[in-house]
Short mmCIF file of C-alpha atoms in Angstrom, two decimals:
data_model
loop_
_atom_site.label_atom_id
_atom_site.label_comp_id
_atom_site.label_asym_id
_atom_site.label_seq_id
_atom_site.Cartn_x
_atom_site.Cartn_y
_atom_site.Cartn_z
CA MET A 1 0.00 0.00 0.00
CA ASN A 2 1.49 3.33 -1.03
CA ALA A 3 1.36 6.62 0.89
CA ALA A 4 -1.52 8.02 -1.17
CA GLN A 5 -3.63 4.93 -0.49
CA VAL A 6 -2.86 5.13 3.23
CA ASP A 7 -3.89 8.79 3.30
CA ALA A 8 -7.12 8.05 1.40
CA TYR A 9 -7.96 5.15 3.74
CA LEU A 10 -7.37 7.28 6.84
CA ARG A 11 -9.52 10.07 5.38
CA ARG A 12 -12.37 7.63 4.93
CA LEU A 13 -11.99 6.60 8.56
CA GLY A 14 -11.74 10.21 9.72
CA VAL A 15 -8.48 9.50 11.57
CA PRO A 16 -5.24 11.53 11.35
CA HIS A 17 -2.02 9.80 10.34
CA PRO A 18 -0.66 8.20 13.53
CA ALA A 19 2.91 8.66 14.69
CA TRP A 20 3.37 5.18 16.19
CA PRO A 21 1.64 1.79 15.91
CA THR A 22 0.35 1.75 19.49
CA ILE A 23 -2.64 0.06 21.11
CA ASP A 24 -4.44 3.39 21.54
CA VAL A 25 -4.13 4.05 17.81
CA LEU A 26 -5.28 0.50 17.01
CA ARG A 27 -8.35 0.99 19.21
CA GLU A 28 -9.18 4.24 17.44
CA LEU A 29 -8.66 2.74 14.00
CA GLN A 30 -10.88 -0.29 14.69
CA LEU A 31 -13.73 1.76 16.15
CA HIS A 32 -13.68 4.28 13.30
CA HIS A 33 -13.52 1.44 10.77
CA LEU A 34 -16.64 -0.14 12.25
CA ARG A 35 -18.43 3.22 12.17
CA SER A 36 -17.33 4.27 8.69
CA ILE A 37 -17.15 1.13 6.56
CA PRO A 38 -20.18 -1.17 6.65
CA PHE A 39 -20.24 -4.92 6.85
CA GLU A 40 -22.16 -5.84 3.69
CA ASN A 41 -22.63 -8.66 1.18
CA LEU A 42 -24.13 -6.60 -1.64
CA SER A 43 -21.59 -7.69 -4.25
CA ILE A 44 -22.89 -11.27 -4.10
CA HIS A 45 -26.36 -10.07 -5.13
CA LEU A 46 -25.21 -7.44 -7.60
CA GLY A 47 -23.18 -9.93 -9.63
CA GLU A 48 -19.89 -8.27 -8.71
CA ALA A 49 -16.70 -10.35 -8.47
CA ILE A 50 -15.03 -10.62 -5.07
CA VAL A 51 -11.29 -10.68 -5.68
CA LEU A 52 -8.94 -11.23 -2.75
CA GLU A 53 -6.03 -9.15 -3.97
CA GLU A 54 -4.82 -6.12 -2.06
CA LYS A 55 -5.26 -3.66 -4.93
CA ARG A 56 -8.79 -4.85 -5.68
CA LEU A 57 -9.75 -4.68 -2.00
CA LEU A 58 -8.46 -1.11 -1.71
CA ASP A 59 -10.17 -0.14 -4.97
CA LYS A 60 -13.47 -1.31 -3.49
CA VAL A 61 -13.21 -0.25 0.16
CA VAL A 62 -11.32 3.02 -0.34
CA GLY A 63 -11.76 3.99 -3.99
CA ALA A 64 -15.42 2.97 -4.45
CA ARG A 65 -16.28 3.70 -0.78
CA ARG A 66 -17.98 0.34 -0.35
CA GLY A 67 -17.94 -2.16 2.47
CA GLY A 68 -17.62 -5.93 2.28
CA PHE A 69 -17.60 -9.10 4.31
CA CYS A 70 -14.80 -10.51 6.47
CA TYR A 71 -12.21 -11.34 3.81
CA GLU A 72 -12.53 -7.92 2.22
CA LEU A 73 -12.77 -5.80 5.36
CA ASN A 74 -10.10 -7.54 7.42
CA GLY A 75 -7.94 -7.99 4.31
CA ALA A 76 -8.00 -4.26 3.61
CA PHE A 77 -7.67 -3.29 7.29
CA GLY A 78 -4.71 -5.64 7.71
CA ALA A 79 -2.96 -4.00 4.74
CA LEU A 80 -3.52 -0.57 6.30
CA LEU A 81 -2.14 -1.70 9.65
CA VAL A 82 0.99 -3.13 8.01
CA ALA A 83 1.52 0.17 6.19
CA LEU A 84 1.26 1.98 9.54
CA GLY A 85 3.96 -0.19 11.10
CA TYR A 86 2.00 -2.92 12.87
CA ASP A 87 3.03 -6.57 12.71
CA VAL A 88 -0.07 -8.33 11.35
CA SER A 89 -0.96 -11.99 10.81
CA LEU A 90 -4.05 -13.15 8.95
CA LEU A 91 -5.78 -15.92 10.88
CA ALA A 92 -8.39 -18.40 9.68
CA ALA A 93 -11.46 -19.19 11.73
CA ARG A 94 -14.54 -21.39 11.55
CA VAL A 95 -17.77 -19.71 12.62
CA TYR A 96 -20.01 -21.61 15.04
CA GLY A 97 -23.44 -22.35 13.65
CA GLU A 98 -26.48 -24.31 14.70
CA GLY A 99 -25.81 -27.21 17.02
CA GLY A 100 -22.48 -25.72 18.08
CA ARG A 101 -20.71 -26.95 14.97
CA PRO A 102 -17.94 -24.87 13.39
CA GLY A 103 -18.36 -24.05 9.71
CA ILE A 104 -16.10 -24.69 6.75
CA PRO A 105 -12.31 -24.17 6.79
CA TYR A 106 -11.42 -20.53 6.02
CA ASP A 107 -14.97 -19.61 7.03
CA HIS A 108 -13.76 -16.31 8.48
CA MET A 109 -10.67 -14.11 8.56
CA ALA A 110 -9.44 -12.23 11.64
CA LEU A 111 -6.24 -10.35 12.45
CA ARG A 112 -3.54 -10.90 15.05
CA VAL A 113 -1.85 -7.53 15.54
CA ARG A 114 1.33 -6.74 17.47
CA THR A 115 1.68 -3.20 18.78
CA VAL A 116 4.89 -1.45 19.84
CA ASP A 117 3.68 -0.89 23.40
CA ALA A 118 1.15 -3.52 24.48
CA GLY A 119 1.74 -6.93 22.93
CA GLU A 120 -0.68 -8.79 20.66
CA TRP A 121 -4.34 -8.14 19.96
CA LEU A 122 -7.22 -9.77 18.09
CA ALA A 123 -8.61 -7.18 15.68
CA ASP A 124 -11.76 -7.91 13.68
CA VAL A 125 -13.74 -5.42 11.58
CA GLY A 126 -15.45 -8.10 9.49
CA PHE A 127 -17.78 -10.08 11.75
CA GLY A 128 -20.81 -7.82 11.91
CA ALA A 129 -21.92 -7.44 15.54
CA PHE A 130 -18.72 -8.09 17.48
CA SER A 131 -16.24 -6.26 19.70
CA HIS A 132 -15.88 -2.53 19.12
CA PHE A 133 -12.25 -2.60 20.25
CA PRO A 134 -9.39 -5.10 19.82
CA LEU A 135 -9.23 -7.96 22.32
CA ALA A 136 -6.03 -8.80 24.19
CA PHE A 137 -4.86 -11.96 22.43
CA GLU A 138 -3.14 -13.66 25.37
CA GLU A 139 -5.78 -12.74 27.97
CA ARG A 140 -7.93 -15.69 29.05
CA ARG A 141 -10.19 -13.83 31.46
CA GLU A 142 -13.34 -11.99 30.42
CA GLN A 143 -12.88 -8.77 28.46
CA VAL A 144 -15.70 -6.24 28.69
CA ASP A 145 -16.41 -4.30 25.50
CA PRO A 146 -19.32 -2.13 24.30
CA GLY A 147 -20.17 -5.02 21.96
CA GLY A 148 -20.45 -7.58 24.77
CA VAL A 149 -18.39 -9.63 27.21
CA PHE A 150 -15.68 -11.57 25.40
CA ARG A 151 -13.31 -14.36 26.33
CA ILE A 152 -10.57 -16.12 24.37
CA ALA A 153 -10.11 -19.71 25.49
CA GLU A 154 -8.13 -22.72 24.37
CA ALA A 155 -10.47 -24.84 22.25
CA GLY A 156 -11.63 -28.26 23.35
CA PRO A 157 -13.24 -30.88 21.08
CA ASP A 158 -16.01 -29.43 18.90
CA ALA A 159 -19.52 -30.85 18.50
CA ALA A 160 -18.15 -33.47 16.11
CA GLY A 161 -15.53 -34.53 18.65
CA MET A 162 -12.69 -32.92 16.70
CA ARG A 163 -9.95 -30.84 18.28
CA GLY A 164 -7.98 -28.36 16.20
CA ALA A 165 -4.55 -29.63 15.23
CA PRO A 166 -1.89 -27.51 16.92
CA ALA A 167 0.18 -25.34 14.60
CA ALA A 168 3.76 -24.97 15.82
CA GLY A 169 2.54 -25.98 19.28
CA ALA A 170 -0.26 -23.39 19.35
CA PRO A 171 -3.77 -24.83 19.90
CA ASP A 172 -6.90 -23.46 18.30
CA LEU A 173 -8.76 -20.82 20.29
CA ASP A 174 -12.46 -20.28 20.86
CA VAL A 175 -13.58 -16.65 20.80
CA ILE A 176 -16.64 -16.41 23.04
CA ARG A 177 -19.14 -13.55 23.13
CA ASP A 178 -21.68 -13.26 25.97
CA GLY A 179 -21.14 -16.90 26.94
CA ARG A 180 -21.59 -18.34 23.44
CA PRO A 181 -18.73 -19.33 21.11
CA ALA A 182 -18.55 -17.05 18.07
CA TYR A 183 -15.72 -18.69 16.15
CA ARG A 184 -12.83 -21.13 16.43
CA LEU A 185 -9.55 -19.45 15.55
CA GLU A 186 -6.42 -21.12 14.20
CA GLN A 187 -3.13 -19.56 15.26
CA ARG A 188 -1.16 -20.44 12.14
CA PRO A 189 -0.51 -17.30 10.04
CA ARG A 190 -2.11 -17.34 6.60
CA VAL A 191 -1.87 -15.27 3.42
CA LEU A 192 -4.74 -13.58 1.60
CA ALA A 193 -4.81 -16.17 -1.19
CA ASP A 194 -5.55 -18.92 1.36
CA PHE A 195 -9.06 -17.49 1.79
CA VAL A 196 -10.08 -17.59 -1.88
CA THR A 197 -11.93 -20.89 -1.53
CA GLY A 198 -13.85 -19.70 1.52
CA ALA A 199 -14.86 -16.49 -0.24
CA TRP A 200 -15.94 -18.45 -3.32
CA TRP A 201 -18.04 -20.84 -1.19
CA HIS A 202 -19.77 -18.02 0.66
CA SER A 203 -20.40 -16.20 -2.63
CA THR A 204 -21.84 -19.17 -4.53
CA SER A 205 -23.09 -21.92 -2.21
CA PRO A 206 -26.85 -22.10 -1.55
CA GLU A 207 -25.90 -23.26 1.96
CA SER A 208 -24.13 -20.01 2.77
CA HIS A 209 -26.28 -17.49 4.64
CA PHE A 210 -24.57 -14.73 2.64
CA GLY A 211 -26.23 -16.05 -0.50
CA GLN A 212 -29.66 -16.28 1.15
CA SER A 213 -30.05 -12.73 2.41
CA LEU A 214 -28.92 -9.13 2.06
CA VAL A 215 -27.19 -7.26 4.84
CA CYS A 216 -25.56 -3.85 5.26
CA SER A 217 -24.65 -2.88 8.82
CA ARG A 218 -22.40 -0.57 10.80
CA ILE A 219 -21.91 0.81 14.29
CA THR A 220 -23.43 4.23 14.85
CA GLU A 221 -21.66 7.16 16.46
CA ASP A 222 -23.54 6.66 19.75
CA GLY A 223 -22.43 3.02 19.99
CA GLY A 224 -25.62 1.51 18.60
CA ARG A 225 -26.07 -0.18 15.23
CA ILE A 226 -27.93 0.46 12.00
CA THR A 227 -28.74 -2.44 9.67
CA LEU A 228 -30.52 -2.67 6.34
CA SER A 229 -31.60 -6.24 5.57
CA GLY A 230 -33.22 -6.20 2.16
CA ARG A 231 -35.89 -3.54 2.68
CA ARG A 232 -36.07 -3.74 6.48
CA LEU A 233 -34.22 -0.93 8.24
CA LYS A 234 -33.36 -1.56 11.89
CA THR A 235 -31.75 0.96 14.21
CA THR A 236 -30.60 -0.14 17.66
CA GLY A 237 -29.52 2.44 20.23
CA ALA A 238 -26.62 1.96 22.63
CA ASP A 239 -29.27 1.51 25.35
CA GLY A 240 -30.88 -1.35 23.43
CA THR A 241 -33.91 0.53 22.14
CA ARG A 242 -34.95 -0.56 18.66
CA ASP A 243 -36.78 0.95 15.74
CA GLU A 244 -37.70 -1.10 12.68
CA ARG A 245 -39.50 -0.13 9.52
CA GLU A 246 -40.05 -1.52 6.05
CA LEU A 247 -38.90 0.62 3.14
CA GLY A 248 -41.42 0.83 0.34
CA THR A 249 -39.80 2.05 -2.86
CA ASP A 250 -36.49 1.42 -4.57
CA GLU A 251 -35.75 5.13 -4.18
CA GLU A 252 -36.08 4.85 -0.40
CA VAL A 253 -33.73 1.87 -0.32
CA LEU A 254 -31.10 3.58 -2.47
CA GLU A 255 -31.37 6.72 -0.32
CA VAL A 256 -30.70 4.75 2.87
CA TYR A 257 -27.68 3.08 1.29
CA ARG A 258 -26.42 6.52 0.24
CA GLU A 259 -27.27 8.63 3.29
CA ARG A 260 -26.79 6.13 6.12
CA PHE A 261 -24.01 3.91 4.74
CA GLY A 262 -22.25 6.15 2.20
CA ILE A 263 -22.83 3.61 -0.59
CA GLU A 264 -23.88 4.82 -4.03
CA LEU A 265 -25.78 2.18 -6.03
CA ASP A 266 -27.51 2.47 -9.38
CA ARG A 267 -29.98 -0.32 -8.59
CA VAL A 268 -31.37 -2.15 -5.60
CA PRO A 269 -29.69 -5.51 -4.99
CA VAL A 270 -32.00 -8.52 -5.00
CA VAL A 271 -31.27 -11.82 -3.29
CA ARG A 272 -30.08 -14.39 -5.84
CA GLY A 273 -32.95 -16.41 -7.22
CA ALA A 274 -35.55 -14.10 -5.65
CA GLY A 275 -37.81 -12.20 -7.99
CA GLY A 276 -35.48 -12.43 -10.95
CA GLY A 277 -32.28 -11.61 -9.09
CA LYS A 278 -28.98 -12.92 -10.34
CA ASP A 279 -28.49 -16.60 -9.69
#
């Protein structure tokens, strides 16, 4: 990532160029990322290719001012952090689903980030509703965050009786939110190309929830969340109050994408196979 791309990325986040890769800067970057760049799967339903190459990710997230799902958001954020002087590893995870079973290999991407002043942290801007701030990677006690109470624990056997194979002596970890496991994290460092199969599966498989529904979501400035799922707009305050309404016209939908998420679209995305949408 060159200096111009770094500057453009930071402008989108509304963050000045930091002097040092510290934990305080990492906390600020993650929170502003979650506020500024939505978690969204619109490309799947607009027929747009998802290409896991750094330039293409930056073209989308920074140049086109779009969002993305985990591979795109954490892939781009990881590149920014490296450019700012952080030591970053891409980690693969399997998301827990129904019945407590982890999903496919390379189901999710998260970041292990080393700062100059406070050790290693789990940073994740691509999981939708998750922690607002990085989690201390080596901490095994509960960590309280505006997004919930989190704990990172050494993984035991999963629902199928399988235990993650240690990588260089490092066991898999379960990342737990509010008492329920969110995902099982491998500690072996990966490269962006390793996640191509996972991204392809989530983009094309009828079993992937990303192919079954539309989502566009971000944290709001008051610590709540705003989400557009198809035509249903839901706003949740930091105090838990909720407001939901159904949008009627395509113009209303496009206006919400534009005004509330900063995304300019020329047509309303339609779930694949629904009402003539792209299959």
